[in-house]
mmCIF file of C-alpha atoms in Angstrom:
data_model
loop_
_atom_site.group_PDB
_atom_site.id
_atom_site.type_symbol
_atom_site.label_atom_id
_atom_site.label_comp_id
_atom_site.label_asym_id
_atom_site.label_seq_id
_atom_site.Cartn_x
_atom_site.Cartn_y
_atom_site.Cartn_z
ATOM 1 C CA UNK A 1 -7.978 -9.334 -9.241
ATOM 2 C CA UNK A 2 -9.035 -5.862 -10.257
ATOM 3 C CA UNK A 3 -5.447 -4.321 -9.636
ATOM 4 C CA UNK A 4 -4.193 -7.096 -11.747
ATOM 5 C CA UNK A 5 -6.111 -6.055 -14.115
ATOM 6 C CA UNK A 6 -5.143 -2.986 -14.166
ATOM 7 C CA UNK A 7 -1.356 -3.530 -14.546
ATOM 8 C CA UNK A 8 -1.577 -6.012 -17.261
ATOM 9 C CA UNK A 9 -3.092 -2.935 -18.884
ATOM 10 C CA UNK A 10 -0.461 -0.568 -17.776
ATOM 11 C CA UNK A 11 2.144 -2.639 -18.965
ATOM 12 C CA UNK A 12 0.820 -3.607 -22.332
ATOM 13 C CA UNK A 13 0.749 0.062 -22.570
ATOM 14 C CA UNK A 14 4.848 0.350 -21.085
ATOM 15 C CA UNK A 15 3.366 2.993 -18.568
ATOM 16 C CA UNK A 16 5.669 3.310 -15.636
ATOM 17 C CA UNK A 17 3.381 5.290 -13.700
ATOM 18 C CA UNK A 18 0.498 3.673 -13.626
ATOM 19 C CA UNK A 19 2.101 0.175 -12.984
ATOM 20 C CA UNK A 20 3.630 1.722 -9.903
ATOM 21 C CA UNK A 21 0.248 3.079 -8.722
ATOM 22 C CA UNK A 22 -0.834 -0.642 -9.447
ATOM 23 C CA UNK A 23 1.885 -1.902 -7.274
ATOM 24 C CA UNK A 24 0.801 0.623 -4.489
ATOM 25 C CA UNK A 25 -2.837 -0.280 -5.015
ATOM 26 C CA UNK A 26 -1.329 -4.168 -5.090
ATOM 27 C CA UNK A 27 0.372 -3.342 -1.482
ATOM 28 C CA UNK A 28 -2.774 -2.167 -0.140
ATOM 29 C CA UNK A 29 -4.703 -4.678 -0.719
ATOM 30 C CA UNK A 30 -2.390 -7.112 0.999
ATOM 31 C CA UNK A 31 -1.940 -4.611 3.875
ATOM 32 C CA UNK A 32 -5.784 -4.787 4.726
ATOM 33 C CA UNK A 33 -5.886 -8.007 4.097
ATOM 34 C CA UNK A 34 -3.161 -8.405 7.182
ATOM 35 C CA UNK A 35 -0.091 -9.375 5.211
ATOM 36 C CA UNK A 36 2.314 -6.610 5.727
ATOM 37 C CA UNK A 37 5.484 -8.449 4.096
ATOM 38 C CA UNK A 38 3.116 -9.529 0.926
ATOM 39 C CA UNK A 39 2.339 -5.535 0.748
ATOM 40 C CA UNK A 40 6.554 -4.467 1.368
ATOM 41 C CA UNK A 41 7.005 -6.986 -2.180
ATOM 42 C CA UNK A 42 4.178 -5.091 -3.773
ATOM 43 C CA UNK A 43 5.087 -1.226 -2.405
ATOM 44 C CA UNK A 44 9.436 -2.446 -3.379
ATOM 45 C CA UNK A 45 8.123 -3.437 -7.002
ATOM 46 C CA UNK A 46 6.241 -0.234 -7.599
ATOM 47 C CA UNK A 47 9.846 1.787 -6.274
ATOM 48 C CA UNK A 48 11.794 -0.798 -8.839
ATOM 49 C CA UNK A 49 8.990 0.382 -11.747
ATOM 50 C CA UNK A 50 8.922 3.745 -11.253
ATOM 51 C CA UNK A 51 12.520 4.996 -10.187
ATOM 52 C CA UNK A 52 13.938 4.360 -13.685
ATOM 53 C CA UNK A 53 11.361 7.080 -15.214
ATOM 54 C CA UNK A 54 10.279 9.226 -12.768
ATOM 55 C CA UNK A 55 11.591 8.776 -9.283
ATOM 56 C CA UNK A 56 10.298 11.768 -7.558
ATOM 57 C CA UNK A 57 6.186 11.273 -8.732
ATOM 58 C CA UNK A 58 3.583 10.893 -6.487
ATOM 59 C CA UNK A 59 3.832 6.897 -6.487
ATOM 60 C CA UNK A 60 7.372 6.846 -5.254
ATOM 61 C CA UNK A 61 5.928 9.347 -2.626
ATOM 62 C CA UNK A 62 2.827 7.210 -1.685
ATOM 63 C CA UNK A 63 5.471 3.491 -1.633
ATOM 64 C CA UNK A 64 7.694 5.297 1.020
ATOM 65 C CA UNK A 65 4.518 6.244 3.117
ATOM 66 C CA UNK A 66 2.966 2.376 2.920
ATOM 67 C CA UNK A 67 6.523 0.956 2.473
ATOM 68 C CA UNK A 68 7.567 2.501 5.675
ATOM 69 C CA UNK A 69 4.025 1.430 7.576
ATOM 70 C CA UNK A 70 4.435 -1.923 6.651
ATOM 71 C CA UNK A 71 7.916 -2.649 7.722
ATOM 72 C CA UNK A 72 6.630 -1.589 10.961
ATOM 73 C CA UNK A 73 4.479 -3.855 11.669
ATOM 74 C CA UNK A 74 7.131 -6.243 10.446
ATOM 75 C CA UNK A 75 9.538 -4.929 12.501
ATOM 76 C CA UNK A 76 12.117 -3.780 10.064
ATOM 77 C CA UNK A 77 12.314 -0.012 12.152
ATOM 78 C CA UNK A 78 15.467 0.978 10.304
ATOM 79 C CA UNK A 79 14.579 0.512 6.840
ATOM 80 C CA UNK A 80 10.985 1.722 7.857
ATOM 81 C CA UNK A 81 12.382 4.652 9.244
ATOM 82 C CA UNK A 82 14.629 5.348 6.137
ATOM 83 C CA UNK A 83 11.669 4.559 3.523
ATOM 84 C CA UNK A 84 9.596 7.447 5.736
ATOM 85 C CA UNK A 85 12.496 10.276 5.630
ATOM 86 C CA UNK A 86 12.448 9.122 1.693
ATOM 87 C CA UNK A 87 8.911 10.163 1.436
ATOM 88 C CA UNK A 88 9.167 13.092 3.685
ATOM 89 C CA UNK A 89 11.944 14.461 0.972
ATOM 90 C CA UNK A 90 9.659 13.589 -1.837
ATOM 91 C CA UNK A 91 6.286 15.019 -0.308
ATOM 92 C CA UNK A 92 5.146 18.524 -1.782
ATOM 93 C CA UNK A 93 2.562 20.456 -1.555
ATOM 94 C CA UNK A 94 1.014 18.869 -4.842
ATOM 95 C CA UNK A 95 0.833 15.530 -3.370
ATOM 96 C CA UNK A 96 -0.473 16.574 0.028
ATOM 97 C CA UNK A 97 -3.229 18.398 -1.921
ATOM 98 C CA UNK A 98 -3.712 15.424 -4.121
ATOM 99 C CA UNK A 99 -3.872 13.442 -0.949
ATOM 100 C CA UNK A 100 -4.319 15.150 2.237
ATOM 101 C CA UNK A 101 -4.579 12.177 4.197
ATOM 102 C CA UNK A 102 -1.450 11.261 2.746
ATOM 103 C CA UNK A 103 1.176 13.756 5.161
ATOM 104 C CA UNK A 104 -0.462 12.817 8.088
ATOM 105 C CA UNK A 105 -0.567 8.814 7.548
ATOM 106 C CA UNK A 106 3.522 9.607 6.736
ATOM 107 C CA UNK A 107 4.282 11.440 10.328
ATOM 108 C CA UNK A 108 2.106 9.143 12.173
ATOM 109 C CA UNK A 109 4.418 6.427 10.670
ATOM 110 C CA UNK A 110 6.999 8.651 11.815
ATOM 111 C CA UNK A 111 6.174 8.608 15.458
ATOM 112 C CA UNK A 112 5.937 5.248 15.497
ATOM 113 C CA UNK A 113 8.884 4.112 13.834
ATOM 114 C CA UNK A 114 11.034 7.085 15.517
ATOM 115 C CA UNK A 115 9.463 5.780 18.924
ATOM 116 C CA UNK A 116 9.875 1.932 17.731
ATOM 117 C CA UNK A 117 13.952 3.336 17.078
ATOM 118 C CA UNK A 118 14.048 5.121 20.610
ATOM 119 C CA UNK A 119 14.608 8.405 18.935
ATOM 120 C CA UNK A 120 12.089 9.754 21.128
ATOM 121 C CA UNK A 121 12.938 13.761 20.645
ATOM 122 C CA UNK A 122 12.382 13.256 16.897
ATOM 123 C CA UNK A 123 9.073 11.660 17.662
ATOM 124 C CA UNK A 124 7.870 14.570 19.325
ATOM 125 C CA UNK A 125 8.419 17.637 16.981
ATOM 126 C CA UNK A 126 5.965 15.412 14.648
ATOM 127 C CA UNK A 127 3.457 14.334 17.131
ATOM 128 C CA UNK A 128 2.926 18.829 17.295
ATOM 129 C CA UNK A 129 2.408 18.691 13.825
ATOM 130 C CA UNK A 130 0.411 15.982 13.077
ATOM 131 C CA UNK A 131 -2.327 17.476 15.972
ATOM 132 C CA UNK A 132 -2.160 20.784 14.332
ATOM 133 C CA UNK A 133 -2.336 18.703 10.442
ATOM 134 C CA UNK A 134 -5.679 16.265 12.357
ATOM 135 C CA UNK A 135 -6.908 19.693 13.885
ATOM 136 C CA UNK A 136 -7.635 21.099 10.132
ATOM 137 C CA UNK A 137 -9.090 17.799 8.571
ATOM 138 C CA UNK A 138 -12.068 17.334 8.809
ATOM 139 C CA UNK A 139 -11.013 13.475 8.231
ATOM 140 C CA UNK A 140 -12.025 10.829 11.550
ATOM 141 C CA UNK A 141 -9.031 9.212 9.788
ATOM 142 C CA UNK A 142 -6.825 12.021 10.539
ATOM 143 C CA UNK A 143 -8.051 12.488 13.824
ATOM 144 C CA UNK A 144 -7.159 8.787 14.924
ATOM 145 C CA UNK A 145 -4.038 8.724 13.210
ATOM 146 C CA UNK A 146 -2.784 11.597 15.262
ATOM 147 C CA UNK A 147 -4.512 10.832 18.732
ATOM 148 C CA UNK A 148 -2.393 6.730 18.154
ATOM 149 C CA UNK A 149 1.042 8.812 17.306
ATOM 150 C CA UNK A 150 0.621 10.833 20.560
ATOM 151 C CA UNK A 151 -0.593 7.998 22.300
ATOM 152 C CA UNK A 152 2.984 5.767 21.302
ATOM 153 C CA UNK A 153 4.732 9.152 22.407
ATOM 154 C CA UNK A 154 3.566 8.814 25.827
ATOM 155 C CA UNK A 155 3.997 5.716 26.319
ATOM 156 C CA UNK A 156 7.902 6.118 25.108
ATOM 157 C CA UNK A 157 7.446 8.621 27.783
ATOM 158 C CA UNK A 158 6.014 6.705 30.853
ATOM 159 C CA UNK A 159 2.642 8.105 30.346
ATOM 160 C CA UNK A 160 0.827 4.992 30.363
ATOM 161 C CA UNK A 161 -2.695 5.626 32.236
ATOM 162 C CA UNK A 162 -2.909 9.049 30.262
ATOM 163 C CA UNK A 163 -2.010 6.765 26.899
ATOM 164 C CA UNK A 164 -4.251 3.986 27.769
ATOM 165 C CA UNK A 165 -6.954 6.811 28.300
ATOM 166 C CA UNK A 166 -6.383 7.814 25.276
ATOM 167 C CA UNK A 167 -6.159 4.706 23.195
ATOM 168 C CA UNK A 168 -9.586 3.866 24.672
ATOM 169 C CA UNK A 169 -11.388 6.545 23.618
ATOM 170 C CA UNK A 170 -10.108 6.218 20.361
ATOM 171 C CA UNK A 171 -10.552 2.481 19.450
ATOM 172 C CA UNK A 172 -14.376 3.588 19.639
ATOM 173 C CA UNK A 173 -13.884 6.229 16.517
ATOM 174 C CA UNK A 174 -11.951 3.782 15.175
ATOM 175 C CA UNK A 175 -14.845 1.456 15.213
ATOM 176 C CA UNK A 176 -16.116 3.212 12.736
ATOM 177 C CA UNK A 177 -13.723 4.099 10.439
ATOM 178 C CA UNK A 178 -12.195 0.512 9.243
ATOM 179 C CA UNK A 179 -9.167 1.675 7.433
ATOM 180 C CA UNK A 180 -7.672 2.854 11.036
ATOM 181 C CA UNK A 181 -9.304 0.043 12.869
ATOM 182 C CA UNK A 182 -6.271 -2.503 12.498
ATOM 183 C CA UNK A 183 -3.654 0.485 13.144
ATOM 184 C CA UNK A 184 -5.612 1.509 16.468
ATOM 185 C CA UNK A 185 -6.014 -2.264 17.302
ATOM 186 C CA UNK A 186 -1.894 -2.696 17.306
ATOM 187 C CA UNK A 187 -1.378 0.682 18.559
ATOM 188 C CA UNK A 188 -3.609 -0.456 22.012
ATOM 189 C CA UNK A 189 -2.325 -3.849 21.790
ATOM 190 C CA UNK A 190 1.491 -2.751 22.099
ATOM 191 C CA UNK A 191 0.469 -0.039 24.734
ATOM 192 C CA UNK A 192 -1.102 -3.426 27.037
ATOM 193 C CA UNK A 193 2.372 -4.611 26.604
ATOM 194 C CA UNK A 194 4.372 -1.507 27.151
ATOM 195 C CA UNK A 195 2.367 -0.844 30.399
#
């Protein structure tokens, strides 16, 4: 109700921007709240604001990251994958200092739609980088984020015990950070199946 809010004000006042960081803030909402193809609507109507007037801001950075996550989890790995390589082009060092988080919640989506797409080589050159991004952050976030995406690698690999391992040890940190808890929950949930 808040976000709503929020863009009725942004709009009254015609500001592109700040609608599309409504639409993202719209998106997450629904996300948490475990509708992932509510949140691709919200994160597709933020793109449709803010492309007109400023395509390569931060919002059309941050609707490729969450645009990409939730088509995911819907299952939509090609247009995931092409929403993440969007944001990857649009990141800069700006954003990632605006948002540190932000870089390594993009390459974990990454890994897992790269793995979800079988392009398993791919996967790997960002599973290096997001342990060397989670090694500097002092974020549990970040951490958890990068332990799942290495996780999904090994399984793509036929690591599954050494995955599993892992997974279990990290649905406890998880525990107790709930904005990873539902990511970690799928992540183990799809490495039952896979093994």
């Amino acid at each position: 109700e808040l976000h709503l809010q929020a863009f009725k004000i942004a709009a009254e006042d015609k500001d592109a921007v700040e609608q599309a960081r409504c639409w993202n803030n719209i998106g997450i909402a629904f996300s948490l709240a475990g509708s992932p193809g509510m949140a691709v609507r919200a994160y597709r109507r933020g793109l449709a604001t803010i492309e007109p007037v400023a395509p390569q801001a931060y919002p059309a950075y941050i609707a490729c990251t969450n645009l990409a996550n939730s088509l995911f989890h819907l299952g939509v790995h090609d247009a995931g994958l092409s929403a993440a390589r969007r944001a990857l082009r649009l990141m800069t060092p700006e954003f990632v200092r605006q948002d540190p988080s932000s870089e390594i919640l993009l390459r974990r989506n990454i890994v897992n739609l790269t793995v979800a797409a079988g392009l398993i080589e791919e996967a790997f050159a960002h599973v290096d980088e997001l342990a060397r991004l989670a090694a500097a952050s002092p974020s549990p976030r970040a951490s958890i984020a990068a332990t799942t995406a290495r996780a999904v690698y090994e399984l793509a690999t036929g690591q599954h015990d050494i995955a599993l391992t892992r997974l279990d040890q990290t649905l406890a940190k998880a525990r107790a950070t709930p904005p990873a808890l539902r990511d970690t929950l799928v992540c183990v949930i799809r490495a039952e199946e896979a093994a």
